[in-house]
Amino acid sequence: MLTKFESKSNRVKGLSFHPVRPWILTSLHNGVIQLWDYRMGVLLERFDEHDGPVRGVDFHRIQPLIVSGGDDYKIKVWDYKLRRCLFTLLGHLDYIRTVQFHPENPWIVSASDDQTIRIWNWQSRTCLSVLTGHNHYVMCAAFHPKDDLIVSASLDQTVRVWDTANLRKKHVRGAQNYDPSADGAVVAPRVNVDIFGAPDAVVKYVLEGHDRGVNWASFHPTLPLVISGADDRQVKLWRMNETKAWEVDTLRGHTNNVSCVIFHPKYELIISNSEDRSIRVWDISKRMGVQTFRRENDRFWILAAHTEQNLLAAGHDSGMIVFKLERERPAFEVNGTNKLFYVKDKYVRLHEFNNGKDVPIVSLRRGQHTPPSGLGNGPKGMSYNTFSTPTECNVIVTSDADGGSYELISFQPDMGTPSEPTSSHKGSAIAAVFIARNRFAVLDKNRQILIKNFQNEITKKITPPNPGTDAIFFAGVSGRILLSSEDRMTLFDTQSRMVIAEVQVPRVKYVIWSSDLNHVALLSKHGIMICDRQLEQKSTITETVRVKSGAWDTTGKMFFYTTLNHIKYCLPNGDFGIIRTLDVPVYITKVDGDNLYCLDRECKTRKMKIENTEAVFKMALANKQYGDVMRMVHHSRLCGQSIIAYLQQKGFPEVALHFVRDHKTRFRLALACGNIEIALETVDKISQEENMEQTASECWHQLGVEALRQGNHQVVEKAAQMTKDFDRLSFLYLITGNTVKLRKMLKISEIRKDVMSRFHNSLYLGDVSERVQVLEGAGQVYLAYLTAATHGLKEEAERLAIDLEAAGIELPDMTDIIKKSKLLQPPTPIIRTKDGSEKDQGIKEEDANVNWPLLTVPKSAFEGTIAETAEGMSRIGSTGDEEYGDASGGAWDDDLDFDDDGPPKSSGGGAAEGGGGGGSGWDNDLDFGDDDDLALPVDNKSGGFPDGDDDNLFTAPTPGVRAASQWVNNSSYAADHIAAGSFETAMQLLNRQIAIQQFEPLKSKFIGVYCGATSAIPGLPLSPALMLPVQKTRNSGDNKMLPSICIKLPILIEKLKSAYKFFHMAQFQESLDCFKSIIESIPLIVTSSRSEGNEVKELLDISREYITGIRLKLAIELSTSDPVRSAELSAYFTHCNLQPGHLFLALRQAMVSAFRIKNYITAASFAHRLLELPEASSEKNSEMKTKAQKVILKSEKEARNEHTLQYNERNPFDIDCKEFLPIFRGSPCVKCAYCSSAYTPEMKDKLCATCGMAIVGVETIGLVFNNRK
């Protein structure tokens, strides 16, 4: 039995597979109906309206309908799309045992304990017919899949087959009229039919033979057979013809009541289950049992079979299971790039990819690998000897027969008719694989590695380094094998018996090597790990559904794999994506360009066309092949939000601009890459759209902020004008010295009657008389008088003094005020910008609109192509430099130059220096021969110098580049930017990579890294110290200068030990501070190898778990007044991933807390977990061990829980780090972008409570390390 899904619930009494979707319905004894997705393992919906157990349930074949029947005598029809009950059918007078939809007609059949069978029309919601005849409970009733028949089973020890042809003819439009003579009826019945009408359903056969009540009966899907199971513990097979039915055979083996029995929809098999806690599989032709599956404590009640797939389901006392009887994956092996060997129909076949030729080449020994009746011990895997010569071929075929066996087959590579093998040897083993031209390795049942020759003789016996080794795989090199155990993969050399490398990975099912053997993919049940040939981990991909197969493309750089419902790809750097969806699973054998070759479950070779442009695009971007990137940008159909988000994550928003036509997204990307021109163009278009005023205003504001950061005050001015931000405009004109426009703002404020704005503008202009008028107009006459008097405006002061005296206000003594006063005058700007109106005042036109020196925006590899659209690429520029200067320059070479090349040359200067600015392709050069006397004299007025004066010119030396600038230019990692003192760019990097928003906790770390990258050498007396950068030692051939980072991994490990010590001593606040310090230091660490990077990631996980655990412990101390909540928190504490010694303490506390509130069952579960730990066996914990054993005894005696806790140890969950509540598997969950702490969706876009730095629910690239060697 291959279990595909298992659920835990109340007793399951009814099951039904959806015919198309991966869904299964379960009806429970507590009255709940559950809808499960068995492929994802997720509960989709619950229907709870029945009062009492629900014993029957069924899916409609086409409509989104469900029918259910229960002990409340009701039949309910549900719409699972609307998630509600549509109507209820009433009529039965006792428990309803089964319900079923008719495969074609709008009918429902139901069986009840009221000894009747009813047929209903669910469209008209009426009862069509009541079938009476049984004289005890009717346990089941079912339609025939094709014919007008119903089979029913009853506790009256009979099985009845009913003919419903008359009912169909009566109620179905287009059915033939009833003709009793056609059935050989005599005259008297025909007269009765004419008078009283034909009965709707008649009993065709009564099958008697069971000694006790019959619990189940069902039809064969194609043959005239009926199977039944009864309380006499027997399964009986019946055959029918047109006139009679008889018993064929009785199948004995069950030791208790047979609950359900069905035919397998694809194989000639019978499946039955019983209250003896077993499922039995019977062969119809041999009339004997072939397999038995047992459970320890659960009785089985119901069976269901999928009509299209090889899936079965069984319901028992504590849930249900979905399973298959055998593997459906074909045994195959790919040799080189053109040959596929696979097993089908007793033959090893060869398929050639290039010409599609598919022929059998060798037959397997008779009966060796042929599964009886479609079930049994078929071929499990195949291994081809890649070390063999072209004149001989060797394969090993493995199977599960006799607990595991293999067969070594040697044959001649003849492409003609299939032949017998030249030699064949068999043996028992768990796995077998070739390791040399004439040797192969076998893992026997004792977990020993046997090296054998081709005569099947043992030449060497090796004990594997890991006793838990359960599989061996080809390792790509002669003499080496891969050993797989539960949690790791080991590269082992059989000659030296040494472990070469080891990697932590869940149990591996398949190993797939690239064609050049440089990369290997390790396929687990729900994940893929990409490694190099030395088993060093490159990346890991995790799936929520099963991974079925995989293959490398011909380049060996892209890995394609299949799940149950998708074809996907992944790259060695960890990027992955979806190629296409699948209706049924397939098994990839080869990928060549856009052609994918595969095998299906029927062992048929298939060829598919796939669209792999996205994978090729990401690979080119990862390999910095920017020429290929831009070609695909302009000529491929790459689009979608996933590509845009991917480019933003990788730091290429300028490339994402090429895919975006949505104005808002395009504007956001333009700001991300600092492209003011495209942002300005886009926001103009947004402003022209209807109902976008609010959005346009926000975009103008964001554009103004970015333009101000770059120093482009002209765009800042336009943005402020569009948003009518008059105060911002006034201040901008002040700092740019544009007095003309500032005076215009004064007039505007006067028109707007904005007193404060008018006063500010007069203050910016230094216009005292205007300020006096503003104050006077606002009723502040006293302030107006002081302003006029202190600034020497005698006439205004005298006039205002008269008004003040008339109002009875005493005038101040201005002598002392004038002596102490200072002139408040705005400073004169160094660079003064003016508008065009000032040209007439003697100012040059080119000085009328002078912009500030702009902030340098770093160039990227795509500089020069951002402003070009796909249409603009076909447009030819006016000069060669504009057309080709950026596209063919150094930015497209392997060695990219991201530094600025100096200020842009004017057209005049370019002509003087470079000969007109055109390249050689323009053919502008004139050949004048050797006539040197044709040289023209230099015009000194234009700034040239005579030839003889060149030696007298002084050429200033080129200034060097500061080490800090080189660190910033050479690295894209936050720690290097911090060491250079560029805190702003470091914070931007950390925000993009791990969504850190709160940088206050990192302040001390930033300062430490910055100070640690600089050393001071004492200078001469009375002179300052000499500051020198501390740089990393460079490798040979590496010209990059990078800083030495003071935060090292050993320092964090020592701090981790201190944190453990504090935790063990119950000094939780000190331990929390240590773990907080570690989690704050990790983003700034620099690693020297990939393994060291993995250690840092593990350190992050440890810190997160302990911080969560300590916070839970502190919450427990605060909830002493609520013992139930304290017990809950203690239970959650035990699910933090702690060290065994610390977990022992957590389990001890949880056990005591649960025992105190009389939750004995929960306390016993903690006690069992505590006793399983190795610490429980030590002498110092002997007293606690005794207490745990007493708790178990007490709990077994009481066997109850006094309180209900939000805790279920059987259902895996994450801990909500905000509310400290469980988030069970399948529930929506968001995680911190940095530390991966789990939260409910309400915490999305909020600050993480664990690390206190990053945002929750933001998709980022994740933690990045600078691996320097």
PDB file of C-alpha atoms in Angstrom, residues 253-375:
ATOM      1  CA  GLY A 253     -10.137 -14.681   5.192  1.00  0.00           C
ATOM      2  CA  HIS A 254     -11.699 -11.895   7.210  1.00  0.00           C
ATOM      3  CA  THR A 255     -12.104 -12.569  10.917  1.00  0.00           C
ATOM      4  CA  ASN A 256     -14.936 -10.127  11.589  1.00  0.00           C
ATOM      5  CA  ASN A 257     -17.873  -8.495   9.811  1.00  0.00           C
ATOM      6  CA  VAL A 258     -17.103  -7.399   6.247  1.00  0.00           C
ATOM      7  CA  SER A 259     -18.028  -3.708   6.093  1.00  0.00           C
ATOM      8  CA  CYS A 260     -17.528  -2.880   2.416  1.00  0.00           C
ATOM      9  CA  VAL A 261     -16.368  -4.575  -0.776  1.00  0.00           C
ATOM     10  CA  ILE A 262     -15.794  -3.101  -4.267  1.00  0.00           C
ATOM     11  CA  PHE A 263     -14.212  -3.958  -7.614  1.00  0.00           C
ATOM     12  CA  HIS A 264     -10.989  -2.228  -8.648  1.00  0.00           C
ATOM     13  CA  PRO A 265     -11.854   0.064 -11.599  1.00  0.00           C
ATOM     14  CA  LYS A 266      -8.740  -0.851 -13.624  1.00  0.00           C
ATOM     15  CA  TYR A 267      -7.461  -4.274 -12.498  1.00  0.00           C
ATOM     16  CA  GLU A 268      -9.260  -7.581 -12.065  1.00  0.00           C
ATOM     17  CA  LEU A 269      -9.154  -7.222  -8.312  1.00  0.00           C
ATOM     18  CA  ILE A 270     -11.594  -7.086  -5.417  1.00  0.00           C
ATOM     19  CA  ILE A 271     -10.929  -4.857  -2.411  1.00  0.00           C
ATOM     20  CA  SER A 272     -12.715  -5.473   0.873  1.00  0.00           C
ATOM     21  CA  ASN A 273     -12.416  -4.087   4.373  1.00  0.00           C
ATOM     22  CA  SER A 274     -13.703  -5.304   7.665  1.00  0.00           C
ATOM     23  CA  GLU A 275     -14.171  -4.647  11.332  1.00  0.00           C
ATOM     24  CA  ASP A 276     -11.166  -6.953  11.856  1.00  0.00           C
ATOM     25  CA  ARG A 277      -9.024  -3.815  11.140  1.00  0.00           C
ATOM     26  CA  SER A 278      -7.794  -5.068   7.748  1.00  0.00           C
ATOM     27  CA  ILE A 279      -8.096  -4.304   4.046  1.00  0.00           C
ATOM     28  CA  ARG A 280      -7.769  -7.323   1.779  1.00  0.00           C
ATOM     29  CA  VAL A 281      -7.076  -7.475  -1.951  1.00  0.00           C
ATOM     30  CA  TRP A 282      -8.380 -10.505  -3.876  1.00  0.00           C
ATOM     31  CA  ASP A 283      -7.536 -11.752  -7.367  1.00  0.00           C
ATOM     32  CA  ILE A 284     -10.751 -12.372  -9.333  1.00  0.00           C
ATOM     33  CA  SER A 285      -9.276 -14.998 -11.652  1.00  0.00           C
ATOM     34  CA  LYS A 286      -7.407 -16.937  -8.955  1.00  0.00           C
ATOM     35  CA  ARG A 287     -10.120 -16.397  -6.310  1.00  0.00           C
ATOM     36  CA  MET A 288      -7.508 -15.851  -3.635  1.00  0.00           C
ATOM     37  CA  GLY A 289      -6.110 -13.042  -1.504  1.00  0.00           C
ATOM     38  CA  VAL A 290      -2.957 -11.349  -2.777  1.00  0.00           C
ATOM     39  CA  GLN A 291      -2.403  -8.572  -0.236  1.00  0.00           C
ATOM     40  CA  THR A 292      -3.524  -7.629   3.272  1.00  0.00           C
ATOM     41  CA  PHE A 293      -3.109  -4.261   5.022  1.00  0.00           C
ATOM     42  CA  ARG A 294      -3.801  -3.907   8.728  1.00  0.00           C
ATOM     43  CA  ARG A 295      -4.203  -1.150  11.300  1.00  0.00           C
ATOM     44  CA  GLU A 296      -3.597  -1.646  14.974  1.00  0.00           C
ATOM     45  CA  ASN A 297      -6.627  -0.035  16.570  1.00  0.00           C
ATOM     46  CA  ASP A 298      -9.032   1.175  13.863  1.00  0.00           C
ATOM     47  CA  ARG A 299     -11.920  -0.745  12.331  1.00  0.00           C
ATOM     48  CA  PHE A 300     -12.630  -0.091   8.669  1.00  0.00           C
ATOM     49  CA  TRP A 301     -16.150   0.943   7.567  1.00  0.00           C
ATOM     50  CA  ILE A 302     -16.183   2.193   3.971  1.00  0.00           C
ATOM     51  CA  LEU A 303     -14.247   1.979   0.680  1.00  0.00           C
ATOM     52  CA  ALA A 304     -14.223   4.185  -2.418  1.00  0.00           C
ATOM     53  CA  ALA A 305     -12.409   3.933  -5.753  1.00  0.00           C
ATOM     54  CA  HIS A 306     -11.507   6.712  -8.175  1.00  0.00           C
ATOM     55  CA  THR A 307     -13.067   6.129 -11.575  1.00  0.00           C
ATOM     56  CA  GLU A 308     -10.128   7.495 -13.606  1.00  0.00           C
ATOM     57  CA  GLN A 309      -7.000   7.176 -11.475  1.00  0.00           C
ATOM     58  CA  ASN A 310      -5.435   4.283  -9.615  1.00  0.00           C
ATOM     59  CA  LEU A 311      -6.572   5.595  -6.234  1.00  0.00           C
ATOM     60  CA  LEU A 312      -8.546   4.018  -3.406  1.00  0.00           C
ATOM     61  CA  ALA A 313      -9.810   5.403  -0.117  1.00  0.00           C
ATOM     62  CA  ALA A 314     -10.789   3.699   3.121  1.00  0.00           C
ATOM     63  CA  GLY A 315     -12.577   5.150   6.149  1.00  0.00           C
ATOM     64  CA  HIS A 316     -11.874   3.931   9.672  1.00  0.00           C
ATOM     65  CA  ASP A 317     -12.513   4.818  13.305  1.00  0.00           C
ATOM     66  CA  SER A 318     -10.053   7.738  13.463  1.00  0.00           C
ATOM     67  CA  GLY A 319     -10.098   9.139   9.934  1.00  0.00           C
ATOM     68  CA  MET A 320      -9.454   7.964   6.420  1.00  0.00           C
ATOM     69  CA  ILE A 321      -6.586   7.154   4.062  1.00  0.00           C
ATOM     70  CA  VAL A 322      -6.118   7.614   0.313  1.00  0.00           C
ATOM     71  CA  PHE A 323      -3.779   5.006  -1.136  1.00  0.00           C
ATOM     72  CA  LYS A 324      -2.589   3.114  -4.200  1.00  0.00           C
ATOM     73  CA  LEU A 325      -1.925  -0.606  -4.436  1.00  0.00           C
ATOM     74  CA  GLU A 326       1.315  -0.292  -6.444  1.00  0.00           C
ATOM     75  CA  ARG A 327       3.764   2.136  -7.952  1.00  0.00           C
ATOM     76  CA  GLU A 328       2.904   3.608 -11.354  1.00  0.00           C
ATOM     77  CA  ARG A 329       6.319   5.109 -12.124  1.00  0.00           C
ATOM     78  CA  PRO A 330       7.957   3.234 -15.026  1.00  0.00           C
ATOM     79  CA  ALA A 331      11.475   1.865 -14.567  1.00  0.00           C
ATOM     80  CA  PHE A 332      13.783   3.769 -16.962  1.00  0.00           C
ATOM     81  CA  GLU A 333      17.319   5.079 -17.381  1.00  0.00           C
ATOM     82  CA  VAL A 334      18.768   7.632 -19.828  1.00  0.00           C
ATOM     83  CA  ASN A 335      22.165   6.894 -21.358  1.00  0.00           C
ATOM     84  CA  GLY A 336      24.014   9.857 -22.822  1.00  0.00           C
ATOM     85  CA  THR A 337      21.926  12.318 -24.751  1.00  0.00           C
ATOM     86  CA  ASN A 338      20.096  10.093 -27.220  1.00  0.00           C
ATOM     87  CA  LYS A 339      19.116   6.756 -25.652  1.00  0.00           C
ATOM     88  CA  LEU A 340      16.362   5.854 -23.236  1.00  0.00           C
ATOM     89  CA  PHE A 341      16.092   2.342 -21.765  1.00  0.00           C
ATOM     90  CA  TYR A 342      12.838   1.411 -20.059  1.00  0.00           C
ATOM     91  CA  VAL A 343      10.854  -1.680 -19.071  1.00  0.00           C
ATOM     92  CA  LYS A 344       7.494  -2.436 -20.654  1.00  0.00           C
ATOM     93  CA  ASP A 345       5.570  -5.661 -21.176  1.00  0.00           C
ATOM     94  CA  LYS A 346       8.352  -8.104 -20.163  1.00  0.00           C
ATOM     95  CA  TYR A 347      10.896  -6.316 -22.388  1.00  0.00           C
ATOM     96  CA  VAL A 348      13.676  -3.826 -21.935  1.00  0.00           C
ATOM     97  CA  ARG A 349      13.020  -1.326 -24.706  1.00  0.00           C
ATOM     98  CA  LEU A 350      15.259   1.283 -26.317  1.00  0.00           C
ATOM     99  CA  HIS A 351      13.963   4.665 -27.436  1.00  0.00           C
ATOM    100  CA  GLU A 352      16.122   7.008 -29.514  1.00  0.00           C
ATOM    101  CA  PHE A 353      15.273  10.678 -29.030  1.00  0.00           C
ATOM    102  CA  ASN A 354      16.621  11.993 -32.329  1.00  0.00           C
ATOM    103  CA  ASN A 355      14.565   9.789 -34.666  1.00  0.00           C
ATOM    104  CA  GLY A 356      11.803   8.509 -32.373  1.00  0.00           C
ATOM    105  CA  LYS A 357      12.733   4.861 -32.930  1.00  0.00           C
ATOM    106  CA  ASP A 358      11.338   2.647 -30.178  1.00  0.00           C
ATOM    107  CA  VAL A 359      12.087  -1.105 -30.205  1.00  0.00           C
ATOM    108  CA  PRO A 360      12.351  -3.956 -27.676  1.00  0.00           C
ATOM    109  CA  ILE A 361      15.948  -5.121 -27.314  1.00  0.00           C
ATOM    110  CA  VAL A 362      15.948  -7.853 -24.679  1.00  0.00           C
ATOM    111  CA  SER A 363      13.279  -9.899 -22.969  1.00  0.00           C
ATOM    112  CA  LEU A 364      13.161 -10.368 -19.222  1.00  0.00           C
ATOM    113  CA  ARG A 365      13.071 -13.863 -17.808  1.00  0.00           C
ATOM    114  CA  ARG A 366       9.616 -15.369 -17.839  1.00  0.00           C
ATOM    115  CA  GLY A 367       7.640 -14.493 -14.786  1.00  0.00           C
ATOM    116  CA  GLN A 368      10.531 -12.657 -13.161  1.00  0.00           C
ATOM    117  CA  HIS A 369       9.202  -9.109 -13.302  1.00  0.00           C
ATOM    118  CA  THR A 370       5.680  -9.650 -14.525  1.00  0.00           C
ATOM    119  CA  PRO A 371       3.142  -8.526 -11.927  1.00  0.00           C
ATOM    120  CA  PRO A 372       0.306 -11.021 -11.503  1.00  0.00           C
ATOM    121  CA  SER A 373      -3.058  -9.608 -12.495  1.00  0.00           C
ATOM    122  CA  GLY A 374      -1.709  -6.076 -12.694  1.00  0.00           C
ATOM    123  CA  LEU A 375      -0.620  -6.067  -9.036  1.00  0.00           C
TER     124      LEU A 375
END
